[in-house]
PDB file of C-alpha atoms in Angstrom:
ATOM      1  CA  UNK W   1      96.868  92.821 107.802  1.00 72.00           C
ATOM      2  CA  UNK W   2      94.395  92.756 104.801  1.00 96.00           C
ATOM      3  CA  UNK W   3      94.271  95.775 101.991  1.00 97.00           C
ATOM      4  CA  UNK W   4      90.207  95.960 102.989  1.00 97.00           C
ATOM      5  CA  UNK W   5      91.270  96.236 107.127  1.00 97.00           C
ATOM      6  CA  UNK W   6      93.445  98.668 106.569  1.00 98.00           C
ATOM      7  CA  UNK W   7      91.379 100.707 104.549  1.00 98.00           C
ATOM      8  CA  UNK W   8      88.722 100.682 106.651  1.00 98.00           C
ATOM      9  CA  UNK W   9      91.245 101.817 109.427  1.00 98.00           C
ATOM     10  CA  UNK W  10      91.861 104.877 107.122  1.00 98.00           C
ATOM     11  CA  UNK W  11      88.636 105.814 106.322  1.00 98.00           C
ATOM     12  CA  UNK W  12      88.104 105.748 110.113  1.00 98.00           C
ATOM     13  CA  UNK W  13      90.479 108.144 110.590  1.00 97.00           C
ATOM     14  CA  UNK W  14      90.176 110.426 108.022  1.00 97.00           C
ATOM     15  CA  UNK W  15      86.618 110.737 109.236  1.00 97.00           C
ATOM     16  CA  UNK W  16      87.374 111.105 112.787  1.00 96.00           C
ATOM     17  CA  UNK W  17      90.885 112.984 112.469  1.00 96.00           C
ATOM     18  CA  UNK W  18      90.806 114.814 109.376  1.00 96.00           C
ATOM     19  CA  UNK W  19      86.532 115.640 108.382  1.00 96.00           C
ATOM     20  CA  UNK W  20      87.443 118.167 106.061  1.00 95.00           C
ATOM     21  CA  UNK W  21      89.983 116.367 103.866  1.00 96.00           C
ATOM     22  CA  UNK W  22      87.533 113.307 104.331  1.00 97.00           C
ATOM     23  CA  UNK W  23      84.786 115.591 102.686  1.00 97.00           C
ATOM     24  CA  UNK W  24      87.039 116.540  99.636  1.00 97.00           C
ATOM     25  CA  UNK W  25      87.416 113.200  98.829  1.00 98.00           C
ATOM     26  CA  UNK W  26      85.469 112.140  95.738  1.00 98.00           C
ATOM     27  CA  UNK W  27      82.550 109.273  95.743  1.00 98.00           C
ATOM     28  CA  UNK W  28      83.986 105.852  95.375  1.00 98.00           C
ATOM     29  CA  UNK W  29      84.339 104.614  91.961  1.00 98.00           C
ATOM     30  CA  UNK W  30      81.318 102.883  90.237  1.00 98.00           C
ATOM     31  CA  UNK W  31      81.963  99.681  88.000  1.00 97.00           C
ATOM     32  CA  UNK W  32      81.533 101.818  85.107  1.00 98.00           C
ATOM     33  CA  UNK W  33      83.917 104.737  85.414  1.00 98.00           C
ATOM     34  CA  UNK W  34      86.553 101.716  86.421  1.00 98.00           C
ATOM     35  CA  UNK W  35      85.830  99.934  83.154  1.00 98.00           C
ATOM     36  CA  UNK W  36      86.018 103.046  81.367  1.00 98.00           C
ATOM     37  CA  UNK W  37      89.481 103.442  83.245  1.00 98.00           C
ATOM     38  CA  UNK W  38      90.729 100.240  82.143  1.00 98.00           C
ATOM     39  CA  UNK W  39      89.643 100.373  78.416  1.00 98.00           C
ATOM     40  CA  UNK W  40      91.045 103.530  77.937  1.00 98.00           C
ATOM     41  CA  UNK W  41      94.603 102.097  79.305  1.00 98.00           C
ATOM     42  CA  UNK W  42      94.302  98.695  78.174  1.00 97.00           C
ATOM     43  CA  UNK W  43      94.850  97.266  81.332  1.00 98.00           C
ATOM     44  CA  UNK W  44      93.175  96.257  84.231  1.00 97.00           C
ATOM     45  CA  UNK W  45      93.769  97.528  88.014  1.00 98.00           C
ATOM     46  CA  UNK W  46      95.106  95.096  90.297  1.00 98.00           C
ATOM     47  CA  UNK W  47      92.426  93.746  93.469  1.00 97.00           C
ATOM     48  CA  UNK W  48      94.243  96.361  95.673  1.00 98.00           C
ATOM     49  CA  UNK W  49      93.678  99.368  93.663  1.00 98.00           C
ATOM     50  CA  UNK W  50      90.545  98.152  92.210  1.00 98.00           C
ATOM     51  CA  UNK W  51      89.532  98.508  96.118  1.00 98.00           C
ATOM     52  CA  UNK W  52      91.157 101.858  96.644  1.00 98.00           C
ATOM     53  CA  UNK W  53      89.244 103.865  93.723  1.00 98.00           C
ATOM     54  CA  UNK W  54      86.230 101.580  95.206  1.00 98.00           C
ATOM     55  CA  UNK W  55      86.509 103.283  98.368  1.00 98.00           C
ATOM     56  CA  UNK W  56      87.240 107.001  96.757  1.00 98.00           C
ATOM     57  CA  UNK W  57      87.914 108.008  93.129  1.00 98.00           C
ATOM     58  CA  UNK W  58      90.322 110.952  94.204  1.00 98.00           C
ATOM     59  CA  UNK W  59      89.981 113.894  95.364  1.00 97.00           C
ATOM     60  CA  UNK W  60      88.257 117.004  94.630  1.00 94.00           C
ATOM     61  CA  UNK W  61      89.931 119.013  91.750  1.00 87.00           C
ATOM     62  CA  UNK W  62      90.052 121.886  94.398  1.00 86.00           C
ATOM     63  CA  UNK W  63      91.440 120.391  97.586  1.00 88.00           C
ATOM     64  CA  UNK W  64      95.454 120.634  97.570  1.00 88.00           C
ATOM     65  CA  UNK W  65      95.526 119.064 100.692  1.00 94.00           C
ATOM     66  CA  UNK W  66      97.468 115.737 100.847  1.00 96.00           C
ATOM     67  CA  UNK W  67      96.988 112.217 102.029  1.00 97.00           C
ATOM     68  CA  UNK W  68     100.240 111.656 103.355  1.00 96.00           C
ATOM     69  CA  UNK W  69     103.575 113.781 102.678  1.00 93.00           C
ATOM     70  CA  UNK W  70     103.284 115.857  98.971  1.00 93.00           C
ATOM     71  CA  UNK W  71     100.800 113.304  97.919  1.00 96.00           C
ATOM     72  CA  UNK W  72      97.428 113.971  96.609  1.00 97.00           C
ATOM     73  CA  UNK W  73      94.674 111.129  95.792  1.00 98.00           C
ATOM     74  CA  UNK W  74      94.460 111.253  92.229  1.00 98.00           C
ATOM     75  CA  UNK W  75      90.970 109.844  90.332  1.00 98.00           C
ATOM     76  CA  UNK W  76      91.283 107.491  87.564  1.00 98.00           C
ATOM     77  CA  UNK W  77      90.299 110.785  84.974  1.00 98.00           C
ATOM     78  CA  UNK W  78      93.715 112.430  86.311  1.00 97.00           C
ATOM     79  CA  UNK W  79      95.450 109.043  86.704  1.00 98.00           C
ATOM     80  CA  UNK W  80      94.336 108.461  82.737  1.00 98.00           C
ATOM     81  CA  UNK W  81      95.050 111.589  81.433  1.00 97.00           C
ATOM     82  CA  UNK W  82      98.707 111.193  83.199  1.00 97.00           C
ATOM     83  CA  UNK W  83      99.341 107.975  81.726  1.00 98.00           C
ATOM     84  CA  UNK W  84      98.653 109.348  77.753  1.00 97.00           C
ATOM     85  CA  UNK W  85     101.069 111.851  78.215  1.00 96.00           C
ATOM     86  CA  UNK W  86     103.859 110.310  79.513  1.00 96.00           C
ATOM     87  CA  UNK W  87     102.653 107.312  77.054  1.00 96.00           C
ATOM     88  CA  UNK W  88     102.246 109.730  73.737  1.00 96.00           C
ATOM     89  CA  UNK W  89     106.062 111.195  74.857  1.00 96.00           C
ATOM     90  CA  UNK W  90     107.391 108.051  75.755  1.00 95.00           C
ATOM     91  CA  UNK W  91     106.377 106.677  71.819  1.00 95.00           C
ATOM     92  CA  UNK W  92     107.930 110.277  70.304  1.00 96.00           C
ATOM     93  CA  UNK W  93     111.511 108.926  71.840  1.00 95.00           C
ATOM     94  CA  UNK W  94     111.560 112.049  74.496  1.00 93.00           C
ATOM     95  CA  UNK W  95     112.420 109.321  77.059  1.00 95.00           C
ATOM     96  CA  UNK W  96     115.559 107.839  78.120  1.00 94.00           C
ATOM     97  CA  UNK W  97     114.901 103.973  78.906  1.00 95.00           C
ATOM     98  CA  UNK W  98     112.785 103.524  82.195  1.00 96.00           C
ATOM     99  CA  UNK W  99     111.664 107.421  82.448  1.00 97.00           C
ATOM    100  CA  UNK W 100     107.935 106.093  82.096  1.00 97.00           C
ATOM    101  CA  UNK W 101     106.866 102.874  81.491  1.00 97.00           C
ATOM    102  CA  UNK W 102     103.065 101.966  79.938  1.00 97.00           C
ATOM    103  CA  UNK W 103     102.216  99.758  82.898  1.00 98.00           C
ATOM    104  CA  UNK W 104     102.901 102.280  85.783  1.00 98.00           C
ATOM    105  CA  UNK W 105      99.411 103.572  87.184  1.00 98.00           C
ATOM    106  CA  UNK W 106     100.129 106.588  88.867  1.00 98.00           C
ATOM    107  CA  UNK W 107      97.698 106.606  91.626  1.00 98.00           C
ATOM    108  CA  UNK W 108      99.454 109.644  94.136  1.00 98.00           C
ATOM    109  CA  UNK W 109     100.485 113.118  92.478  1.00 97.00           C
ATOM    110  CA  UNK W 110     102.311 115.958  93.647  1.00 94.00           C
ATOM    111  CA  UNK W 111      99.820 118.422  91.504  1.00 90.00           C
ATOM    112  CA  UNK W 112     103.642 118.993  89.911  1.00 91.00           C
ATOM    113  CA  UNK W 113     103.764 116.378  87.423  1.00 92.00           C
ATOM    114  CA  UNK W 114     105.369 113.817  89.784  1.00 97.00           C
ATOM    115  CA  UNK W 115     103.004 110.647  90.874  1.00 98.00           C
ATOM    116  CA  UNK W 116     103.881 107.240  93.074  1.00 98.00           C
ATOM    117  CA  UNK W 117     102.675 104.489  90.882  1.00 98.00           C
ATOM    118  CA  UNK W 118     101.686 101.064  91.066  1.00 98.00           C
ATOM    119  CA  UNK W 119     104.300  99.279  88.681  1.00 98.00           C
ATOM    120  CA  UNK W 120     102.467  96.300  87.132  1.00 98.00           C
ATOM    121  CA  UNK W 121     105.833  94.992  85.447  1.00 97.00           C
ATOM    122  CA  UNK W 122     108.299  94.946  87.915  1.00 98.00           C
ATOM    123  CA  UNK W 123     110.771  97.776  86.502  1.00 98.00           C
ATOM    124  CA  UNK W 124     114.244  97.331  88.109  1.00 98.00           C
ATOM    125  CA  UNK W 125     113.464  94.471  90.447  1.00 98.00           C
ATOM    126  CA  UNK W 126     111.181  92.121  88.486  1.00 98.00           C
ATOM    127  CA  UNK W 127     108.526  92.325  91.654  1.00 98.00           C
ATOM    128  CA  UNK W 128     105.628  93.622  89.801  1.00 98.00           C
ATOM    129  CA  UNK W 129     103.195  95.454  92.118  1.00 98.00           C
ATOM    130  CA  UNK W 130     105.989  98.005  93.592  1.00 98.00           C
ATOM    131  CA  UNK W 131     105.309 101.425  94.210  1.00 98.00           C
ATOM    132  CA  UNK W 132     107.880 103.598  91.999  1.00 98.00           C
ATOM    133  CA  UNK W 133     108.514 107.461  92.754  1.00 98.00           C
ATOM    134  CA  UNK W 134     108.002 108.991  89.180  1.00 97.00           C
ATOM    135  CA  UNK W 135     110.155 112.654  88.712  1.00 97.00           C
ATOM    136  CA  UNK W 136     108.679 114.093  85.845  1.00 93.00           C
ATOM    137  CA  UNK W 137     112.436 116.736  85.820  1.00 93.00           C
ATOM    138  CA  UNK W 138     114.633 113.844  87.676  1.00 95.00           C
ATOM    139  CA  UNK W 139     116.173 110.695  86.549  1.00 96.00           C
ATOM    140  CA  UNK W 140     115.540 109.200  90.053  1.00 97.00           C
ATOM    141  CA  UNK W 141     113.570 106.149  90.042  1.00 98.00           C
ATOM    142  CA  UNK W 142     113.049 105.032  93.802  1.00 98.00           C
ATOM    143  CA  UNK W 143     110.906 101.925  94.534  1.00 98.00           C
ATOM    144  CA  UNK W 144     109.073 102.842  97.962  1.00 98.00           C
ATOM    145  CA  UNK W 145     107.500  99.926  99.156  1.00 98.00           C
ATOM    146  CA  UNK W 146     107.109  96.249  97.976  1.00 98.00           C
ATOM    147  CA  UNK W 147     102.925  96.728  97.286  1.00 98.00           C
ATOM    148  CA  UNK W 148     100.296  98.737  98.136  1.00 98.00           C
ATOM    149  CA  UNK W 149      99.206  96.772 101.619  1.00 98.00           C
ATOM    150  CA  UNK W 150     102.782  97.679 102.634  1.00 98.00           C
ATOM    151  CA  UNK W 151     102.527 101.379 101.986  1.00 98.00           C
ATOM    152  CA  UNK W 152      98.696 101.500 103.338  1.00 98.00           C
ATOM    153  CA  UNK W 153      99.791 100.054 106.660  1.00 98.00           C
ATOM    154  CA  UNK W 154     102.719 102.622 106.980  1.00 98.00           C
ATOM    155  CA  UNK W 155     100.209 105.619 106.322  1.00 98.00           C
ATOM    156  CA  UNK W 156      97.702 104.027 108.861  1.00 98.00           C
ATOM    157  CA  UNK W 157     100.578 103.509 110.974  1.00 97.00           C
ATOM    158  CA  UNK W 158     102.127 107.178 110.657  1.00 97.00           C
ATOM    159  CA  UNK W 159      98.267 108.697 111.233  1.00 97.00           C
ATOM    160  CA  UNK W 160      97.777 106.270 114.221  1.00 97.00           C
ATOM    161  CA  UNK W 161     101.432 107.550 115.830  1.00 96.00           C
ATOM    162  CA  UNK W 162     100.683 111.026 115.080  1.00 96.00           C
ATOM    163  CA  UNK W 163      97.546 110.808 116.732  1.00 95.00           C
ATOM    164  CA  UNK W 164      98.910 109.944 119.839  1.00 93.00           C
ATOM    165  CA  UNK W 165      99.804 113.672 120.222  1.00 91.00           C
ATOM    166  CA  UNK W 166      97.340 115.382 119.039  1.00 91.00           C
ATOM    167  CA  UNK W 167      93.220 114.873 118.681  1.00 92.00           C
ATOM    168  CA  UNK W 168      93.190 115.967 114.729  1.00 92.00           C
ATOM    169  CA  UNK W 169      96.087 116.086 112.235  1.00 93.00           C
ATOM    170  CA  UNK W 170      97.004 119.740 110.100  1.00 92.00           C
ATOM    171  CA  UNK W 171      97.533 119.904 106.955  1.00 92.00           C
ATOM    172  CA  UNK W 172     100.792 120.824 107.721  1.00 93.00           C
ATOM    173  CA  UNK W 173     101.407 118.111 109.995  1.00 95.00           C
ATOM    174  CA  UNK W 174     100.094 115.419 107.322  1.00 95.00           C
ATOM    175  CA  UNK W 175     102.839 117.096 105.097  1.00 93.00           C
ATOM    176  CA  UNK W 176     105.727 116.217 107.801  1.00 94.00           C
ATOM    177  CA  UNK W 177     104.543 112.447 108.358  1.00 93.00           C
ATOM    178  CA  UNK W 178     107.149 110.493 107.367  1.00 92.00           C
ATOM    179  CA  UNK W 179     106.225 106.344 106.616  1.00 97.00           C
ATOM    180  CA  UNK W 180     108.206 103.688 107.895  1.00 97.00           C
ATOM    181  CA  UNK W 181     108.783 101.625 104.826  1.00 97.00           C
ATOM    182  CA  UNK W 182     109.658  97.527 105.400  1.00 97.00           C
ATOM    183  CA  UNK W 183     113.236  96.909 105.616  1.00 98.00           C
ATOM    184  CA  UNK W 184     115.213  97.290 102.170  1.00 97.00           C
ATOM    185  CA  UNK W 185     113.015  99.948 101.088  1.00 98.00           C
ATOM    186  CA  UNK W 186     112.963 102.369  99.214  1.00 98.00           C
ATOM    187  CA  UNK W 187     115.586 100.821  96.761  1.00 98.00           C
ATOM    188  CA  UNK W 188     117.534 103.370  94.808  1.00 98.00           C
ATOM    189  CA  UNK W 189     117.327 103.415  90.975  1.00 98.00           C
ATOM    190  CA  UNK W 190     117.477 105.957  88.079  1.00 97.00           C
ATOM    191  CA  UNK W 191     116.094 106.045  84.526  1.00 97.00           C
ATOM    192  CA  UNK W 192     118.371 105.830  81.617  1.00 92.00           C
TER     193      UNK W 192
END
């Protein structure tokens, strides 16, 4: 299924299933605030992501309810200001190799300090576009899902299953849905 059919599938049920997360979403991202993005970072977000921060730019600084599992929406400000740390720490030497790597856009946060990003290299497998689970305290460097269709369609998937139960989904309930990743994922690595 396409990244656009599947997001529309999400919006639907966030709307439908979910109205007050769906409210604390931010407005999409305009042209602007992603160019902004992407000259700040010196790169430029992949078709797929491009889309996502088209369709929201986060969430509201005050919501600390979650898309799926621990994992918050971030905006391209928090998604930024994430990637100067990590890069300003990562040029002081405070990183063993693969802790953080520049291309790594770490689109889902915790609100800890720990984000799933969008690898743009490839780290460990040489498949650029992998989601990577970043620890900011752990050496554990687990690659989740092949790309970001694949993990889109397993949160669609997990809302549409969890539906079947139930006529709206908890916060709490969001927080124990568990995604069926494709087969060989997640693949276990570690930094250093």
């Amino acid at each position: 299924m396409q990244f656009q059919d599947l997001l529309h599938r999400l919006d639907t049920l966030l709307q439908q299933h979910r109205p007050d997360y769906y409210a604390a979403l931010n407005p999409p991202a305009t042209a602007a605030e992603i160019a902004a993005f992407e000259a700040e970072v010196g790169l430029q977000l992949p078709p797929e992501l491009r889309a996502w921060y088209h369709w929201h730019n986060g969430q509201n600084a005050g919501c600390f309810d979650t898309l799926e599992a621990n994992h918050e929406c971030a905006s391209l400000r928090d998604m930024a200001d994430t990637m100067r740390i990590n890069r300003e720490l990562l040029e002081a030497g405070d990183f063993v190799a693969n802790w953080w790597r520049p291309r790594w856009l770490p689109f889902l946060t915790n609100g800890n300090g720990d984000q799933v990003c969008l690898d743009l290299e490839g780290t460990f497998t040489g498949q650029p576009g992998q989601l990577i689970e970043h620890w900011h305290d752990w050496e554990q460097r687990d690659v989740l899902f092949p790309d970001l269709t694949a993990w889109l369609a397993a949160v669609v998937q997990a809302y549409e299953t969890a539906l079947t139960a139930t006529p709206n989904l908890t916060a709490e309930q969001v927080f124990d849905l568990e995604l069926e990743a494709p087969a060989g994922f997640p693949l276990e690595f570690q930094a250093g």
